[in-house]
CSV table of C-alpha atoms in Angstrom, one decimal:
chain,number,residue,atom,x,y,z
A,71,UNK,CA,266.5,-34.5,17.6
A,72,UNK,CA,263.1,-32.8,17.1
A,73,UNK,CA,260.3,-33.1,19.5
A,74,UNK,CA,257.0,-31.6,20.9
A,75,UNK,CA,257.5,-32.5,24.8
A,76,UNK,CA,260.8,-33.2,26.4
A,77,UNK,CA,259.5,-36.6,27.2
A,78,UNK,CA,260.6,-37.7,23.2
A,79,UNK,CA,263.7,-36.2,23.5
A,80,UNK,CA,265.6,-40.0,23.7
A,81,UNK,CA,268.0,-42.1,22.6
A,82,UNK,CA,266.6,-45.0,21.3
A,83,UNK,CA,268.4,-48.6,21.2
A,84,UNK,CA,268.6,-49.4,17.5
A,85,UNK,CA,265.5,-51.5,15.7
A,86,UNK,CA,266.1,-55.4,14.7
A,87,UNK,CA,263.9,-56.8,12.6
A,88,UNK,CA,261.0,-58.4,14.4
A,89,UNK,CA,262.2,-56.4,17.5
A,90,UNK,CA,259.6,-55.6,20.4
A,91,UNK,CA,257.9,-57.7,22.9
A,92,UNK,CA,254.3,-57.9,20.4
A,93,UNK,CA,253.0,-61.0,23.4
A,94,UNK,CA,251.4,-58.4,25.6
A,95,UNK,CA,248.3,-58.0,22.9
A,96,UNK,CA,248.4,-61.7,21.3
A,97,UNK,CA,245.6,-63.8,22.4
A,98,UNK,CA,241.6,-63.7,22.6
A,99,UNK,CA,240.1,-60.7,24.2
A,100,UNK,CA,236.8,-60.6,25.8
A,101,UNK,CA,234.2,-57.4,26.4
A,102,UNK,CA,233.8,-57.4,29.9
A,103,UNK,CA,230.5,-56.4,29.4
A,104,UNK,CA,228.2,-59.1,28.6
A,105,UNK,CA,225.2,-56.7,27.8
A,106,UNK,CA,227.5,-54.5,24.8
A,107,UNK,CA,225.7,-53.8,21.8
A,108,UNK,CA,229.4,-53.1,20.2
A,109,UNK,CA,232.3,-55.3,19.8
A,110,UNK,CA,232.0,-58.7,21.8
A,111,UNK,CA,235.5,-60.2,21.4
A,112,UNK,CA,239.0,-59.2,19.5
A,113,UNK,CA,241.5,-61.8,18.5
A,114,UNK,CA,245.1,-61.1,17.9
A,115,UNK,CA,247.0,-63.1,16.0
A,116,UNK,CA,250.8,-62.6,15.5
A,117,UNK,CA,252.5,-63.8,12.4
A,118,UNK,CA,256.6,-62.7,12.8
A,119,UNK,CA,256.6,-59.2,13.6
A,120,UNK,CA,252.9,-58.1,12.9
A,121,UNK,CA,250.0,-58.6,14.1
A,122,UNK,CA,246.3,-58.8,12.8
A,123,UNK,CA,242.7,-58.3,14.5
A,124,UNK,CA,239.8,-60.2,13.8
A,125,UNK,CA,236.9,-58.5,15.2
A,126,UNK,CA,233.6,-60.0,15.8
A,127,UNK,CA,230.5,-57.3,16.7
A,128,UNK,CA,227.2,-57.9,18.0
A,129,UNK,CA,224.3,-57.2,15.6
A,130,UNK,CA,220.4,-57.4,16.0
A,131,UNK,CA,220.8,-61.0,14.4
A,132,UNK,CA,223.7,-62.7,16.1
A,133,UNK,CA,227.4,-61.7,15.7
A,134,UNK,CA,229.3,-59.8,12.8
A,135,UNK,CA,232.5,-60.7,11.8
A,136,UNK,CA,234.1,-57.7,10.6
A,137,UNK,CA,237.6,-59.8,9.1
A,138,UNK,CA,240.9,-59.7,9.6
A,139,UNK,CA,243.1,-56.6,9.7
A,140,UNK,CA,246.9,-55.9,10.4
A,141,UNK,CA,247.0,-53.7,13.4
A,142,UNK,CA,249.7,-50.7,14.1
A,143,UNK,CA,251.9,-51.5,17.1
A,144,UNK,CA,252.3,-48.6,20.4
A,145,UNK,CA,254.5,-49.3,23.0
A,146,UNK,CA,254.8,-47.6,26.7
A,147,UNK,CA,256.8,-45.3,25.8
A,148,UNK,CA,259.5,-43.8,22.7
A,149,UNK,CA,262.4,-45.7,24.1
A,150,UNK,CA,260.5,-49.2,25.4
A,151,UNK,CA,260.6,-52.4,23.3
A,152,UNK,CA,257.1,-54.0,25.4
A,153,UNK,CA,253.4,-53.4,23.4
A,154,UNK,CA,251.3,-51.3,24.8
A,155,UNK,CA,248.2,-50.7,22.8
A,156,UNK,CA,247.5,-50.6,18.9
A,157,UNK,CA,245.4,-49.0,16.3
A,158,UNK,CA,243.5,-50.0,13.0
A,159,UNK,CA,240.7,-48.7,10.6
A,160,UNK,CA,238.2,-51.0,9.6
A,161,UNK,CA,236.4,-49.2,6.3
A,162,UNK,CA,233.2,-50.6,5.3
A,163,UNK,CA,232.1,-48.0,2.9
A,164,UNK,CA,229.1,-46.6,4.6
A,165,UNK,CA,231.4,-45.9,7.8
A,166,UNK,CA,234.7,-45.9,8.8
A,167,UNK,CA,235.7,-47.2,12.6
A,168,UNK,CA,239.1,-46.3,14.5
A,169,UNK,CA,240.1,-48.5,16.8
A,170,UNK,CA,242.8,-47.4,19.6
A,171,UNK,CA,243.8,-49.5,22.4
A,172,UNK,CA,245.7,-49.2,25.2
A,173,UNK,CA,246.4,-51.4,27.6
A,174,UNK,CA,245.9,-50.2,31.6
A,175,UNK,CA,245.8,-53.4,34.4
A,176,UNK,CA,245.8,-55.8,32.3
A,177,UNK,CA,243.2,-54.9,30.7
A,178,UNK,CA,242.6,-53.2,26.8
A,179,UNK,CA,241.1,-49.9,26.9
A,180,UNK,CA,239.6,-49.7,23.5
A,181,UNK,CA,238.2,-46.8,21.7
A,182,UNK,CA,236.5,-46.6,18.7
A,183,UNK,CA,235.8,-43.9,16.6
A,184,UNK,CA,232.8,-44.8,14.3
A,185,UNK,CA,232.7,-41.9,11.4
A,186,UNK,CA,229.7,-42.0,8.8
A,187,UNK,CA,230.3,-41.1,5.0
A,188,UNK,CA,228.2,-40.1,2.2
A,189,UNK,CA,224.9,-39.4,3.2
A,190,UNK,CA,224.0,-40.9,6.3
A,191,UNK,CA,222.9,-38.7,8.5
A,192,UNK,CA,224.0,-40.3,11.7
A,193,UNK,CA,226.2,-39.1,13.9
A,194,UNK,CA,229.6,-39.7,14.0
A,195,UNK,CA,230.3,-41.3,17.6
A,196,UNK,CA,233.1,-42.5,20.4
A,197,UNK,CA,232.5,-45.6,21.9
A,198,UNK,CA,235.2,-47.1,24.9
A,199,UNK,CA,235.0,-50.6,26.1
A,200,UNK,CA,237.3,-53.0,28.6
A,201,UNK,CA,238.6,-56.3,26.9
A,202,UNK,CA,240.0,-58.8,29.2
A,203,UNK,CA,242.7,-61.5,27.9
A,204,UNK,CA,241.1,-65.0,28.1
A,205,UNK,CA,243.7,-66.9,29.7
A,206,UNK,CA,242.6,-70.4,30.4
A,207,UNK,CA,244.1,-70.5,34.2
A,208,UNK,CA,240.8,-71.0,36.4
B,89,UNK,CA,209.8,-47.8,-0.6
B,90,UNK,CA,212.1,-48.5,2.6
B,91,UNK,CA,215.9,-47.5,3.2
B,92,UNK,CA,217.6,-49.9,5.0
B,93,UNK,CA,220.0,-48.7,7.5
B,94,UNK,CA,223.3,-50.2,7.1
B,95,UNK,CA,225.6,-51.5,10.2
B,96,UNK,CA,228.4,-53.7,11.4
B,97,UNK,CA,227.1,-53.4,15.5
B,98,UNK,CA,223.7,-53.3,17.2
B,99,UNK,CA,225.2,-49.9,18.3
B,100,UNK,CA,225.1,-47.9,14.8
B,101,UNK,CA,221.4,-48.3,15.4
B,102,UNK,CA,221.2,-46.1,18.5
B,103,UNK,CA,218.4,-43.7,17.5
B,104,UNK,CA,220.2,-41.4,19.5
B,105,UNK,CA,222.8,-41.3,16.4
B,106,UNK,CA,220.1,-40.0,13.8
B,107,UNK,CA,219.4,-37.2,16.5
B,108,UNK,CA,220.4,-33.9,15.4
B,109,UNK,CA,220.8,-32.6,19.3
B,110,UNK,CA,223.4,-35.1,19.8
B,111,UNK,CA,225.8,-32.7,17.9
B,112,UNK,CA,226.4,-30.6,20.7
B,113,UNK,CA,225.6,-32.8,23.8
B,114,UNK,CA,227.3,-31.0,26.5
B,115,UNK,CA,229.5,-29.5,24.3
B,116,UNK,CA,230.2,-26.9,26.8
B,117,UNK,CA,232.0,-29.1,29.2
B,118,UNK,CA,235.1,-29.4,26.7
B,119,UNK,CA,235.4,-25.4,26.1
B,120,UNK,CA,238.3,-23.6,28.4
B,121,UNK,CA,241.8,-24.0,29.4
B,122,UNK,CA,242.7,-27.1,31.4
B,123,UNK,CA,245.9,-28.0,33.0
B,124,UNK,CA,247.8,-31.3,33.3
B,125,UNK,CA,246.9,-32.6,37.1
B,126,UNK,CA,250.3,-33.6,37.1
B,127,UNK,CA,252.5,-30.8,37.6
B,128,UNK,CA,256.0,-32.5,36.7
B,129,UNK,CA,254.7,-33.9,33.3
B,130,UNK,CA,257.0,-34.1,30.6
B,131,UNK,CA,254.4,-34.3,28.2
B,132,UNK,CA,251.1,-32.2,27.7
B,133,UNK,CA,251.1,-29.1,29.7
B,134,UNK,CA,248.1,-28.1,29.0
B,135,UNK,CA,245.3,-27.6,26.2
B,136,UNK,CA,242.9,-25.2,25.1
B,137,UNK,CA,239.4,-26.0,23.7
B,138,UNK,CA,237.8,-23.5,21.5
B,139,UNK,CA,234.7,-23.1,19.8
B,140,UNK,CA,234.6,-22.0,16.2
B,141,UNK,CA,231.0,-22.2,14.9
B,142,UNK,CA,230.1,-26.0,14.4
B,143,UNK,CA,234.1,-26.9,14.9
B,144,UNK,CA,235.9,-27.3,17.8
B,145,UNK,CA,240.3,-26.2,17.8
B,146,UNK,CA,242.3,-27.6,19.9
B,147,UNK,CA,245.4,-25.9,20.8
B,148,UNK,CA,248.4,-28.2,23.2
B,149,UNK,CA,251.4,-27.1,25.4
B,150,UNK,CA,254.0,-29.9,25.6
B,151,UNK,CA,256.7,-29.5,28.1
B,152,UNK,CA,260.2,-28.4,26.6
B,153,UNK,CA,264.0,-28.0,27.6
B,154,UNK,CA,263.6,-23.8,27.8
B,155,UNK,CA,259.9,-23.8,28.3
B,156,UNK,CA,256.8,-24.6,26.7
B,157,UNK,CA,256.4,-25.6,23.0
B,158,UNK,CA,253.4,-24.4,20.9
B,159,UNK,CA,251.8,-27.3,19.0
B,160,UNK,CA,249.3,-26.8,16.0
B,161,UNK,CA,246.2,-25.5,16.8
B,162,UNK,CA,244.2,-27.7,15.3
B,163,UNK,CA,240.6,-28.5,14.1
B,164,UNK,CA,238.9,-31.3,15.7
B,165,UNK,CA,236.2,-34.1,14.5
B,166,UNK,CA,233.2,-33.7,17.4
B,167,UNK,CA,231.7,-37.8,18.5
B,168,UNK,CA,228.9,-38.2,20.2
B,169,UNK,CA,230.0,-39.9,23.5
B,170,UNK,CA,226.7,-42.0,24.1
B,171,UNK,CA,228.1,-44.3,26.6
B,172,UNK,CA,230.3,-42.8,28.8
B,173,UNK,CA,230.8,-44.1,32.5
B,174,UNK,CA,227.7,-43.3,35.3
B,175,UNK,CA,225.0,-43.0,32.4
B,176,UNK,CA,226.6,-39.3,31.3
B,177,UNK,CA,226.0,-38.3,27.9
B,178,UNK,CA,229.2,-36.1,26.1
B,179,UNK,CA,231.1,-34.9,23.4
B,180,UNK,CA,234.2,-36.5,22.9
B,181,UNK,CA,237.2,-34.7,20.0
B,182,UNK,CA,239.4,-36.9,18.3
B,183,UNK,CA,242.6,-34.6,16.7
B,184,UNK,CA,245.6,-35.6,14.8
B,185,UNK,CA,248.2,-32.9,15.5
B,186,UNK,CA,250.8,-33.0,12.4
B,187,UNK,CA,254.7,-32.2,13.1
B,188,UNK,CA,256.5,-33.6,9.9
B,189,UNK,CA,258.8,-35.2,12.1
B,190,UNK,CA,255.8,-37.1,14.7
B,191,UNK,CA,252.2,-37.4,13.9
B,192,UNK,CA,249.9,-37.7,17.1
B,193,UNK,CA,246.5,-39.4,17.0
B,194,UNK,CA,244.4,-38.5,19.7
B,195,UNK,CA,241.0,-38.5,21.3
B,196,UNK,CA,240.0,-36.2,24.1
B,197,UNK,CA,236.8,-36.8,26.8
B,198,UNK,CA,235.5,-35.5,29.6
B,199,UNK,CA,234.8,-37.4,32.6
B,200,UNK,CA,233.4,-36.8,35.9
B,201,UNK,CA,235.3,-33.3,35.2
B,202,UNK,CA,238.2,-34.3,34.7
B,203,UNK,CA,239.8,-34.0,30.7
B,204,UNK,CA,241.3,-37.2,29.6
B,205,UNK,CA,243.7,-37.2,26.5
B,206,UNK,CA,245.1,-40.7,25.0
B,207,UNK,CA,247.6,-40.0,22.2
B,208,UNK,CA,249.3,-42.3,19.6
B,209,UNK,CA,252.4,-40.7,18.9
B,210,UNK,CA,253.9,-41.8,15.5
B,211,UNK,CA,257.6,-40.9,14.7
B,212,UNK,CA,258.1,-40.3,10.7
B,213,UNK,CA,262.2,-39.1,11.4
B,214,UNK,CA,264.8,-41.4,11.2
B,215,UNK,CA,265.9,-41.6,15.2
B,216,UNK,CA,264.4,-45.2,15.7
B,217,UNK,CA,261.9,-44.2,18.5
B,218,UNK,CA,259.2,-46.7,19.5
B,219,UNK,CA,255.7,-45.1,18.3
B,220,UNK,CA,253.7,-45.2,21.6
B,221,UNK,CA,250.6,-44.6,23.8
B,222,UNK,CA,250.5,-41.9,26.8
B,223,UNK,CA,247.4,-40.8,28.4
B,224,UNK,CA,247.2,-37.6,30.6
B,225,UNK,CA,244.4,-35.9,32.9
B,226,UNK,CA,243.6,-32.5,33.3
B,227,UNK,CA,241.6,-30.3,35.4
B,228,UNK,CA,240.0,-27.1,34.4
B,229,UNK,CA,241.3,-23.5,35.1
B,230,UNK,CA,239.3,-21.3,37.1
């Protein structure tokens, strides 16, 4: 088995279909921050054994929705079976924006990497934000 | 005639963004040699953060059986960091390091000192590993 730090160097349990605990990211996330000028809320939505993300953004005007998009699944660690964060690209032709999550307390850790094409002449730029899970209890 | 400025969050309309200084915001705090804070890692032993021109390299150390295990040095993409924790204004590097067998997706900042690397490890082989997420701190060597 080939790996680049001894922590890889498992024996995994072998895959079923639909395998992996995915209920860790499902639901509605919320910005903990009521004053972002980035992405307000995240909802994740799981159909089988994949999930999508619909983003919606705050803009000048009122919020964005930036669609729907299936999201790549990361779990705790190479032999665990429980989510543990995600990633996606959302292209919208003038810029292109990672998103990588992880989550830490409960909470998801998301960065996004926001890269500019053609000829803008921003900046590309890093952005990290904390999404709490709405949970309806109190 | 006008141009328009395209978006998809108020954010993208930083001014700061259009700012050619903001290329090399405190680009000096990512340079050097740091090492993992935890000293029985399995992981990320250390990295190295090197300047070439307008680039940055990234060089890692994972842990191995016999010793450590030279990864790619490889180039990363500079981001302006505008809102990182306390007000501080930074560079962050995001870096995919290529193996054939793995692929690792990561993004590395600087905060309050200390390096922080998140990394989305993706296994392309056929030994039915769970792709995952592992983040690491790492202080810098005198």
């Amino acid at each position: 088995m080939q790996f680049a730090q001894i922590r890889d160097r498992v024996i995994a349990e072998p895959k079923s279909a639909g395998a992996g605990n995915l209920s860790t990211l499902a639901g509605v996330w919320v910005n903990s921050n009521p004053e972002t000028t980035g992405i307000t809320r995240m909802v994740i939505t799981q159909s089988g054994s994949q999930l999508s993300l619909q983003v919606y953004a705050i803009g000048p005007e009122g919020l964005i929705d930036w669609g729907s998009v299936d999201i790549d699944v990361f779990n705790a660690t190479p032999a665990s079976q429980v989510a543990a964060g995600f990633t996606c690209l959302y292209d919208f032709g003038f810029v292109e924006t990672r998103l990588q999550a992880m989550i830490l307390k409960g909470l998801i850790v998301l960065a996004q990497i926001h890269k500019f094409k053609g000829g803008d002449n921003r900046v590309d730029y890093f952005v990290r934000e904390y999404f709490a899970l709405e949970h309806g209890r109190y | 005639m006008t141009q328009t400025t395209e978006f998809k969050l108020s954010g993208q309309l930083d001014p700061a963004l259009s700012d050619p200084a903001t290329r090399t915001l405190q680009a000096d705090k990512l340079i050097g040699r740091w090492l993992n804070t935890n000293p029985e890692t399995q992981g990320v032993a250390e990295i190295i953060i090197e300047r070439a021109g307008e680039s940055f390299l990234v060089g890692v150390l994972g842990v191995g059986e016999d010793g450590l295990i030279t990864w790619p040095q490889t180039k990363a993409t500079a981001l302006a960091n505008l809102e990182e924790e306390a007000g501080q204004r930074a560079l962050a590097l995001a870096v995919d390091f290529d193996f054939g067998f793995m692929r690792a997706e990561t993004y590395l900042r600087v905060n309050k000192g200390v390096l922080v690397i998140v990394a989305y490890y993706i296994f392309l082989d056929d030994s039915r590993r769970s792709n995952y997420v592992n983040r690491e701190f790492f202080y810098r060597h005198a």
